[in-house]
Amino acid sequence: MQYHEPVWIPAHLTTGEPDSFAAFTLEERLPAILDNLANHADARTDQALQQLAVEIREGEITPLPPVILGLFDQVIKPYTGRRWTDMPFLTVELYFYARILLAFGHTATTLVDPFHPIKNTVSLQAIESLTTMTGYCDSDCDITGLLRWSMTGNTADLSQQVVTDASQISLLVDESYVAGGLFDSGLNRIDFVFDNAGMDVLTDLLLILRISRYCSRIVAHVRPWPMFVSDVTMTDMKYLIRKLVTSSIPAAKKLGEDITQLLHQNRLIFRSSSALGLPVCFCEEEALTRETFENTELVIFKGDLNYRYFVGDRRWPHTMEKRYFFERFSRPAICLRTLKSEVLVGLPPDIATRTLHLQPDWLTSGRYGIIQVFAH
């Protein structure tokens, strides 16, 4: 197939677009998250959350304090005094969670995670599930099976109003065999970008353990601060590994010990990456991509949010060719994701036609998954 360079770049998704998922998020999902948080907040925090709810409906964007959230205050400056609907969707979401952290007293020296209790709970539940899923812990487990299980694990997203049962996921695009072939090419370094706590990250650790056979080093990236209710931070990762190592479940204990050994051997490195706290696109910002992923030879992006970070939070045609993104990213990428946003590229024409007959909310319901490879 001949590749044609696009002559235009679509606009960013915005919450001002009527009947869009972004608009629904601003009107329904974000207020619901505030309501849930208010149930467990003290009086001062509750007042700040209520003020945030009013600003979402009626108010203007207010500045963020410097330093506390990296360079995010600089990103927000051009939008100060404007309506929330004037910001790109991804920026709106990150700003919303930044304001939540500030409401709970997060500072540069006092790290606060209002979502930590629920993340701890789902992590413990995920560990318990290994009692019946020991096949995935087998050292000889098929790599394609682990890729698919990791993809279905992405249903564990607590920012969704309805969390889809992983057993109900339909795989819309499955390039797991192509992805498996990339691991056989003698790689030195693979990067992995984590998404959610709980079952999601547990399936990722099993996948990381398996692909560690194929490379010298894996650099795994987590969020620099708490975001999107269930996104994994360094604190969450340390908690999970500690619970794995001390678990009475043999498969869980073995996984924790094996991951710990990789860490001690410096073959696995966990990194809190500042870029993952900003509304960026790795296919558009070459310097940031180079800084974040250095000389890695392959990046695995896990989850819906990281897919948006990779290709850009824009209204791309679903058949937009994958080569466009590969050439801008300058290294192969694998995306494991259940669909929970309106961003999707690289669909073959026959699959794009098939989507015309799916439910109207197929892009955002979390009922469909993809395993996509962006490479030569």
GROMACS .gro file of C-alpha atoms in nm, residues 9-307:
model
  299
    9ILE     CA    1  -0.365   1.779   1.112
   10PRO     CA    2  -0.706   1.756   1.282
   11ALA     CA    3  -0.790   1.979   1.576
   12HIS     CA    4  -0.759   1.869   1.937
   13LEU     CA    5  -1.063   1.716   2.102
   14THR     CA    6  -1.246   1.972   2.316
   15THR     CA    7  -1.518   1.966   2.577
   16GLY     CA    8  -1.700   2.235   2.381
   17GLU     CA    9  -1.797   1.995   2.104
   18PRO     CA   10  -2.170   1.911   2.148
   19ASP     CA   11  -2.262   1.544   2.207
   20SER     CA   12  -1.896   1.440   2.228
   21PHE     CA   13  -1.747   1.212   2.494
   22ALA     CA   14  -1.533   1.508   2.602
   23ALA     CA   15  -1.845   1.718   2.664
   24PHE     CA   16  -2.007   1.427   2.851
   25THR     CA   17  -1.694   1.398   3.066
   26LEU     CA   18  -1.705   1.765   3.165
   27GLU     CA   19  -2.079   1.762   3.230
   28GLU     CA   20  -2.121   1.421   3.398
   29ARG     CA   21  -1.805   1.222   3.472
   30LEU     CA   22  -1.595   1.490   3.643
   31PRO     CA   23  -1.877   1.610   3.874
   32ALA     CA   24  -1.943   1.246   3.970
   33ILE     CA   25  -1.578   1.202   4.068
   34LEU     CA   26  -1.599   1.517   4.282
   35ASP     CA   27  -1.913   1.385   4.454
   36ASN     CA   28  -1.735   1.060   4.542
   37LEU     CA   29  -1.434   1.244   4.681
   38ALA     CA   30  -1.651   1.481   4.885
   39ASN     CA   31  -1.792   1.183   5.075
   40HIS     CA   32  -1.450   1.126   5.234
   41ALA     CA   33  -1.322   1.485   5.264
   42ASP     CA   34  -1.286   1.711   5.566
   43ALA     CA   35  -1.465   2.047   5.576
   44ARG     CA   36  -1.180   2.249   5.422
   45THR     CA   37  -1.125   2.003   5.140
   46ASP     CA   38  -1.498   1.968   5.077
   47GLN     CA   39  -1.527   2.345   5.038
   48ALA     CA   40  -1.246   2.345   4.780
   49LEU     CA   41  -1.412   2.059   4.592
   50GLN     CA   42  -1.745   2.239   4.591
   51GLN     CA   43  -1.575   2.549   4.455
   52LEU     CA   44  -1.418   2.338   4.181
   53ALA     CA   45  -1.761   2.199   4.090
   54VAL     CA   46  -1.898   2.553   4.055
   55GLU     CA   47  -1.602   2.657   3.838
   56ILE     CA   48  -1.657   2.364   3.605
   57ARG     CA   49  -2.017   2.472   3.547
   58GLU     CA   50  -1.989   2.848   3.549
   59GLY     CA   51  -1.644   2.977   3.630
   60GLU     CA   52  -1.316   3.064   3.470
   61ILE     CA   53  -0.984   2.881   3.471
   62THR     CA   54  -0.769   2.994   3.762
   63PRO     CA   55  -0.385   2.979   3.776
   64LEU     CA   56  -0.192   2.692   3.928
   65PRO     CA   57   0.090   2.751   4.175
   66PRO     CA   58   0.439   2.706   4.029
   67VAL     CA   59   0.673   2.411   4.094
   68ILE     CA   60   0.420   2.184   4.272
   69LEU     CA   61   0.309   2.012   3.950
   70GLY     CA   62   0.620   2.051   3.738
   71LEU     CA   63   0.569   2.281   3.441
   72PHE     CA   64   0.193   2.238   3.432
   73ASP     CA   65   0.134   2.589   3.566
   74GLN     CA   66   0.306   2.721   3.252
   75VAL     CA   67   0.076   2.513   3.031
   76ILE     CA   68  -0.231   2.659   3.201
   77LYS     CA   69  -0.121   3.024   3.185
   78PRO     CA   70  -0.257   3.094   2.832
   79TYR     CA   71  -0.601   2.968   2.937
   80THR     CA   72  -0.627   3.161   3.265
   81GLY     CA   73  -0.951   3.360   3.280
   82ARG     CA   74  -1.112   3.160   3.000
   83ARG     CA   75  -1.386   2.895   3.016
   84TRP     CA   76  -1.311   2.527   3.070
   85THR     CA   77  -1.458   2.455   2.727
   86ASP     CA   78  -1.181   2.668   2.571
   87MET     CA   79  -0.909   2.418   2.671
   88PRO     CA   80  -0.821   2.099   2.483
   89PHE     CA   81  -0.983   1.792   2.638
   90LEU     CA   82  -0.663   1.634   2.769
   91THR     CA   83  -0.559   1.964   2.930
   92VAL     CA   84  -0.903   1.992   3.095
   93GLU     CA   85  -0.868   1.647   3.247
   94LEU     CA   86  -0.517   1.704   3.379
   95TYR     CA   87  -0.614   2.046   3.517
   96PHE     CA   88  -0.913   1.889   3.693
   97TYR     CA   89  -0.696   1.634   3.873
   98ALA     CA   90  -0.434   1.898   3.953
   99ARG     CA   91  -0.704   2.102   4.125
  100ILE     CA   92  -0.816   1.795   4.320
  101LEU     CA   93  -0.464   1.739   4.449
  102LEU     CA   94  -0.437   2.101   4.557
  103ALA     CA   95  -0.774   2.077   4.733
  104PHE     CA   96  -0.642   1.786   4.939
  105GLY     CA   97  -0.325   1.976   5.034
  106HIS     CA   98  -0.073   1.841   4.786
  107THR     CA   99   0.249   2.046   4.783
  108ALA     CA  100   0.602   2.008   4.650
  109THR     CA  101   0.708   1.858   4.984
  110THR     CA  102   0.379   1.700   5.100
  111LEU     CA  103   0.267   1.439   4.851
  112VAL     CA  104  -0.103   1.364   4.886
  113ASP     CA  105  -0.296   1.095   4.702
  114PRO     CA  106  -0.672   1.105   4.765
  115PHE     CA  107  -0.712   0.793   4.550
  116HIS     CA  108  -0.455   0.583   4.738
  117PRO     CA  109  -0.703   0.382   4.952
  118ILE     CA  110  -0.907   0.260   4.655
  119LYS     CA  111  -0.590   0.178   4.460
  120ASN     CA  112  -0.462  -0.026   4.753
  121THR     CA  113  -0.791  -0.215   4.764
  122VAL     CA  114  -0.791  -0.306   4.394
  123SER     CA  115  -0.424  -0.408   4.414
  124LEU     CA  116  -0.501  -0.655   4.692
  125GLN     CA  117  -0.798  -0.787   4.497
  126ALA     CA  118  -0.576  -0.837   4.193
  127ILE     CA  119  -0.323  -1.034   4.396
  128GLU     CA  120  -0.601  -1.258   4.527
  129SER     CA  121  -0.708  -1.331   4.168
  130LEU     CA  122  -0.375  -1.503   4.102
  131THR     CA  123  -0.503  -1.803   4.297
  132THR     CA  124  -0.716  -1.893   3.993
  133MET     CA  125  -0.498  -1.751   3.715
  134THR     CA  126  -0.171  -1.931   3.775
  135GLY     CA  127  -0.144  -2.022   3.405
  136TYR     CA  128  -0.044  -1.666   3.329
  137CYS     CA  129   0.235  -1.692   3.587
  138ASP     CA  130   0.394  -1.991   3.414
  139SER     CA  131   0.743  -1.902   3.292
  140ASP     CA  132   0.658  -2.062   2.957
  141CYS     CA  133   0.329  -1.878   2.913
  142ASP     CA  134   0.280  -1.780   2.550
  143ILE     CA  135   0.380  -1.418   2.489
  144THR     CA  136   0.070  -1.353   2.277
  145GLY     CA  137  -0.149  -1.477   2.561
  146LEU     CA  138   0.017  -1.236   2.802
  147LEU     CA  139  -0.023  -0.947   2.558
  148ARG     CA  140  -0.394  -1.021   2.530
  149TRP     CA  141  -0.436  -1.059   2.905
  150SER     CA  142  -0.253  -0.731   2.960
  151MET     CA  143  -0.490  -0.564   2.714
  152THR     CA  144  -0.801  -0.698   2.893
  153GLY     CA  145  -0.649  -0.592   3.224
  154ASN     CA  146  -0.691  -0.235   3.102
  155THR     CA  147  -1.061  -0.254   3.193
  156ALA     CA  148  -0.950  -0.176   3.551
  157ASP     CA  149  -1.006   0.199   3.519
  158LEU     CA  150  -1.173   0.356   3.822
  159SER     CA  151  -1.227   0.691   3.647
  160GLN     CA  152  -1.497   0.525   3.435
  161GLN     CA  153  -1.854   0.539   3.564
  162VAL     CA  154  -1.903   0.177   3.456
  163VAL     CA  155  -1.609  -0.065   3.458
  164THR     CA  156  -1.647  -0.332   3.191
  165ASP     CA  157  -1.602  -0.698   3.280
  166ALA     CA  158  -1.273  -0.810   3.123
  167SER     CA  159  -1.437  -1.128   2.997
  168GLN     CA  160  -1.672  -0.919   2.782
  169ILE     CA  161  -1.398  -0.744   2.579
  170SER     CA  162  -1.404  -0.789   2.201
  171LEU     CA  163  -1.061  -0.761   2.038
  172LEU     CA  164  -1.113  -0.520   1.749
  173VAL     CA  165  -0.749  -0.524   1.632
  174ASP     CA  166  -0.513  -0.807   1.728
  175GLU     CA  167  -0.151  -0.769   1.619
  176SER     CA  168  -0.017  -0.971   1.911
  177TYR     CA  169   0.177  -1.206   1.682
  178VAL     CA  170   0.347  -0.908   1.515
  179ALA     CA  171   0.423  -0.764   1.858
  180GLY     CA  172   0.569  -1.095   1.971
  181GLY     CA  173   0.799  -1.093   1.671
  182LEU     CA  174   0.947  -0.759   1.778
  183PHE     CA  175   1.074  -0.915   2.100
  184ASP     CA  176   1.275  -1.171   1.902
  185SER     CA  177   1.481  -0.904   1.727
  186GLY     CA  178   1.754  -0.879   1.989
  187LEU     CA  179   1.667  -0.557   2.172
  188ASN     CA  180   1.885  -0.385   2.428
  189ARG     CA  181   1.620  -0.165   2.595
  190ILE     CA  182   1.239  -0.173   2.604
  191ASP     CA  183   1.031   0.100   2.771
  192PHE     CA  184   0.689   0.031   2.924
  193VAL     CA  185   0.438   0.307   3.014
  194PHE     CA  186   0.200   0.196   3.290
  195ASP     CA  187  -0.165   0.296   3.323
  196ASN     CA  188  -0.395   0.177   3.606
  197ALA     CA  189  -0.346   0.020   3.946
  198GLY     CA  190  -0.498  -0.318   4.032
  199MET     CA  191  -0.537  -0.594   3.778
  200ASP     CA  192  -0.407  -0.368   3.501
  201VAL     CA  193  -0.059  -0.323   3.645
  202LEU     CA  194  -0.047  -0.681   3.771
  203THR     CA  195  -0.090  -0.813   3.416
  204ASP     CA  196   0.179  -0.566   3.308
  205LEU     CA  197   0.429  -0.699   3.560
  206LEU     CA  198   0.372  -1.053   3.433
  207LEU     CA  199   0.426  -0.929   3.078
  208ILE     CA  200   0.741  -0.739   3.181
  209LEU     CA  201   0.879  -1.048   3.350
  210ARG     CA  202   0.822  -1.248   3.031
  211ILE     CA  203   0.975  -0.995   2.790
  212SER     CA  204   1.276  -0.942   3.019
  213ARG     CA  205   1.414  -1.254   2.848
  214TYR     CA  206   1.440  -1.065   2.522
  215CYS     CA  207   1.628  -0.750   2.625
  216SER     CA  208   1.901  -0.627   2.856
  217ARG     CA  209   1.692  -0.362   3.033
  218ILE     CA  210   1.333  -0.250   3.077
  219VAL     CA  211   1.254   0.107   3.184
  220ALA     CA  212   0.898   0.131   3.319
  221HIS     CA  213   0.731   0.470   3.352
  222VAL     CA  214   0.473   0.577   3.612
  223ARG     CA  215   0.283   0.903   3.667
  224PRO     CA  216   0.473   1.178   3.850
  225TRP     CA  217   0.171   1.249   4.074
  226PRO     CA  218  -0.178   1.100   4.129
  227MET     CA  219  -0.406   1.139   3.827
  228PHE     CA  220  -0.721   0.986   3.679
  229VAL     CA  221  -0.828   0.808   4.003
  230SER     CA  222  -0.646   0.479   3.938
  231ASP     CA  223  -0.326   0.578   3.755
  232VAL     CA  224  -0.013   0.416   3.897
  233THR     CA  225   0.243   0.627   4.083
  234MET     CA  226   0.576   0.520   4.233
  235THR     CA  227   0.411   0.484   4.574
  236ASP     CA  228   0.146   0.253   4.428
  237MET     CA  229   0.410   0.042   4.256
  238LYS     CA  230   0.617  -0.001   4.573
  239TYR     CA  231   0.304  -0.096   4.767
  240LEU     CA  232   0.205  -0.360   4.510
  241ILE     CA  233   0.550  -0.521   4.497
  242ARG     CA  234   0.572  -0.526   4.877
  243LYS     CA  235   0.234  -0.701   4.895
  244LEU     CA  236   0.335  -0.948   4.625
  245VAL     CA  237   0.658  -1.044   4.804
  246THR     CA  238   0.478  -1.101   5.135
  247SER     CA  239   0.174  -1.275   4.986
  248SER     CA  240   0.075  -1.624   5.097
  249ILE     CA  241  -0.030  -1.700   4.740
  250PRO     CA  242   0.264  -1.887   4.580
  251ALA     CA  243   0.219  -1.738   4.230
  252ALA     CA  244   0.200  -1.384   4.370
  253LYS     CA  245   0.502  -1.429   4.596
  254LYS     CA  246   0.704  -1.571   4.307
  255LEU     CA  247   0.609  -1.278   4.083
  256GLY     CA  248   0.711  -1.029   4.353
  257GLU     CA  249   1.045  -1.204   4.407
  258ASP     CA  250   1.119  -1.223   4.035
  259ILE     CA  251   1.038  -0.853   3.981
  260THR     CA  252   1.251  -0.763   4.284
  261GLN     CA  253   1.540  -0.963   4.141
  262LEU     CA  254   1.515  -0.775   3.810
  263LEU     CA  255   1.525  -0.448   4.006
  264HIS     CA  256   1.833  -0.555   4.202
  265GLN     CA  257   2.006  -0.659   3.880
  266ASN     CA  258   1.926  -0.316   3.731
  267ARG     CA  259   1.750  -0.494   3.446
  268LEU     CA  260   1.421  -0.328   3.545
  269ILE     CA  261   1.404   0.041   3.636
  270PHE     CA  262   1.093   0.222   3.754
  271ARG     CA  263   1.091   0.587   3.655
  272SER     CA  264   0.856   0.868   3.754
  273SER     CA  265   0.833   1.062   3.428
  274SER     CA  266   0.741   1.431   3.441
  275ALA     CA  267   0.613   1.430   3.081
  276LEU     CA  268   0.330   1.199   3.187
  277GLY     CA  269   0.187   1.479   3.401
  278LEU     CA  270   0.160   1.722   3.109
  279PRO     CA  271  -0.080   1.728   2.808
  280VAL     CA  272   0.179   1.620   2.552
  281CYS     CA  273   0.198   1.413   2.235
  282PHE     CA  274   0.507   1.202   2.185
  283CYS     CA  275   0.456   1.190   1.809
  284GLU     CA  276   0.458   1.570   1.792
  285GLU     CA  277   0.724   1.675   2.045
  286GLU     CA  278   1.056   1.530   1.937
  287ALA     CA  279   1.269   1.681   2.213
  288LEU     CA  280   1.034   1.559   2.488
  289THR     CA  281   1.021   1.213   2.334
  290ARG     CA  282   1.398   1.196   2.318
  291GLU     CA  283   1.428   1.310   2.679
  292THR     CA  284   1.167   1.061   2.807
  293PHE     CA  285   1.266   0.752   2.609
  294GLU     CA  286   1.633   0.827   2.533
  295ASN     CA  287   1.779   0.550   2.317
  296THR     CA  288   1.515   0.284   2.372
  297GLU     CA  289   1.439   0.054   2.081
  298LEU     CA  290   1.073  -0.020   2.159
  299VAL     CA  291   0.802   0.146   2.371
  300ILE     CA  292   0.491  -0.031   2.498
  301PHE     CA  293   0.208   0.212   2.572
  302LYS     CA  294  -0.050   0.063   2.805
  303GLY     CA  295  -0.400   0.200   2.823
  304ASP     CA  296  -0.629   0.457   2.674
  305LEU     CA  297  -0.465   0.767   2.822
  306ASN     CA  298  -0.119   0.665   2.705
  307TYR     CA  299  -0.257   0.600   2.356
   0.00000   0.00000   0.00000
